[in-house]
Coordinates of C-alpha atoms in Angstrom, one line a residue:
D1 CA 32.4 9.1 80.2
G2 CA 29.4 8.2 78.0
D3 CA 30.6 4.8 76.8
R4 CA 27.8 3.0 78.6
R5 CA 30.4 1.0 80.6
I6 CA 31.4 1.4 84.2
T7 CA 35.0 0.4 84.9
A8 CA 36.5 -0.3 88.3
G9 CA 38.4 2.9 88.1
E10 CA 35.3 5.0 87.4
L11 CA 33.5 3.3 90.3
S12 CA 36.4 3.9 92.6
A13 CA 36.5 7.6 91.7
Y14 CA 32.8 7.9 92.3
V15 CA 32.7 6.3 95.7
A16 CA 35.9 8.0 96.9
D17 CA 34.7 11.5 95.9
R18 CA 35.1 13.7 99.0
S19 CA 32.2 16.0 98.1
E20 CA 29.6 13.4 97.0
G21 CA 30.9 9.9 97.8
V22 CA 31.4 7.7 100.9
P23 CA 33.7 10.2 102.7
Y24 CA 31.0 12.9 102.5
W25 CA 28.2 10.7 103.6
A26 CA 30.3 9.2 106.4
R27 CA 31.0 12.7 107.8
R28 CA 27.4 13.8 107.4
L29 CA 25.6 10.7 108.8
Y30 CA 28.1 9.7 111.5
Q31 CA 29.2 13.0 113.1
G32 CA 32.5 13.5 111.4
R33 CA 33.6 9.9 110.9
Q34 CA 36.3 9.5 108.3
Q35 CA 36.0 6.7 105.8
T36 CA 38.0 6.3 102.6
P37 CA 37.0 3.4 100.3
G38 CA 39.7 1.7 98.3
F39 CA 39.7 -0.6 95.3
F40 CA 42.6 -2.8 94.3
G41 CA 43.3 -4.3 90.9
D42 CA 42.8 -3.4 87.3
G43 CA 41.1 0.0 87.0
E44 CA 40.2 -0.7 83.4
R45 CA 38.2 -3.8 84.2
V46 CA 34.6 -3.3 83.0
M47 CA 32.2 -3.9 86.0
V48 CA 28.9 -3.1 84.2
E49 CA 27.9 -2.7 80.6
L50 CA 24.6 -0.9 79.9
E51 CA 22.4 -1.9 77.0

Protein backbone atom coordinates (compact mmCIF):
# COMPACT_ATOMS: atom_id res chain seq x y z
CA ASP A 1 0.00 0.00 0.00
CA GLY A 2 3.03 2.28 -0.35
CA ASP A 3 3.88 2.67 3.36
CA ARG A 4 7.21 0.77 2.98
CA ARG A 5 6.05 -1.83 5.49
CA ILE A 6 4.91 -5.37 4.89
CA THR A 7 2.38 -6.64 7.40
CA ALA A 8 1.46 -10.26 8.05
CA GLY A 9 -1.92 -9.57 6.43
CA GLU A 10 -0.35 -8.17 3.26
CA LEU A 11 2.04 -11.13 3.05
CA SER A 12 -0.81 -13.57 3.56
CA ALA A 13 -2.88 -11.95 0.79
CA TYR A 14 0.10 -12.02 -1.57
CA VAL A 15 1.00 -15.70 -1.12
CA ALA A 16 -2.65 -16.85 -1.11
CA ASP A 17 -3.55 -14.98 -4.34
CA ARG A 18 -5.12 -17.59 -6.63
CA SER A 19 -3.84 -15.94 -9.82
CA GLU A 20 -0.24 -15.13 -8.80
CA GLY A 21 0.54 -16.77 -5.46
CA VAL A 22 1.16 -20.27 -4.13
CA PRO A 23 -2.15 -21.76 -5.38
CA TYR A 24 -1.32 -20.71 -8.95
CA TRP A 25 2.26 -22.00 -8.86
CA ALA A 26 1.29 -25.27 -7.19
CA ARG A 27 -1.24 -25.96 -9.97
CA ARG A 28 1.19 -24.96 -12.69
CA LEU A 29 4.32 -26.74 -11.47
CA TYR A 30 2.76 -29.87 -9.96
CA GLN A 31 0.03 -30.90 -12.43
CA GLY A 32 -3.00 -29.44 -10.70
CA ARG A 33 -1.96 -29.85 -7.07
CA GLN A 34 -3.99 -27.67 -4.72
CA GLN A 35 -2.24 -25.75 -1.97
CA THR A 36 -3.67 -22.96 0.13
CA PRO A 37 -1.22 -21.24 2.48
CA GLY A 38 -2.49 -19.86 5.76
CA PHE A 39 -1.25 -17.43 8.37
CA PHE A 40 -2.46 -17.24 11.94
CA GLY A 41 -2.14 -14.30 14.27
CA ASP A 42 -2.16 -10.54 14.10
CA GLY A 43 -2.54 -9.42 10.48
CA GLU A 44 -1.41 -5.93 11.43
CA ARG A 45 1.98 -7.10 12.70
CA VAL A 46 4.78 -5.52 10.68
CA MET A 47 7.05 -8.23 9.26
CA VAL A 48 9.44 -5.99 7.27
CA GLU A 49 10.17 -2.26 7.21
CA LEU A 50 12.00 -0.92 4.17
CA GLU A 51 14.37 2.01 4.45
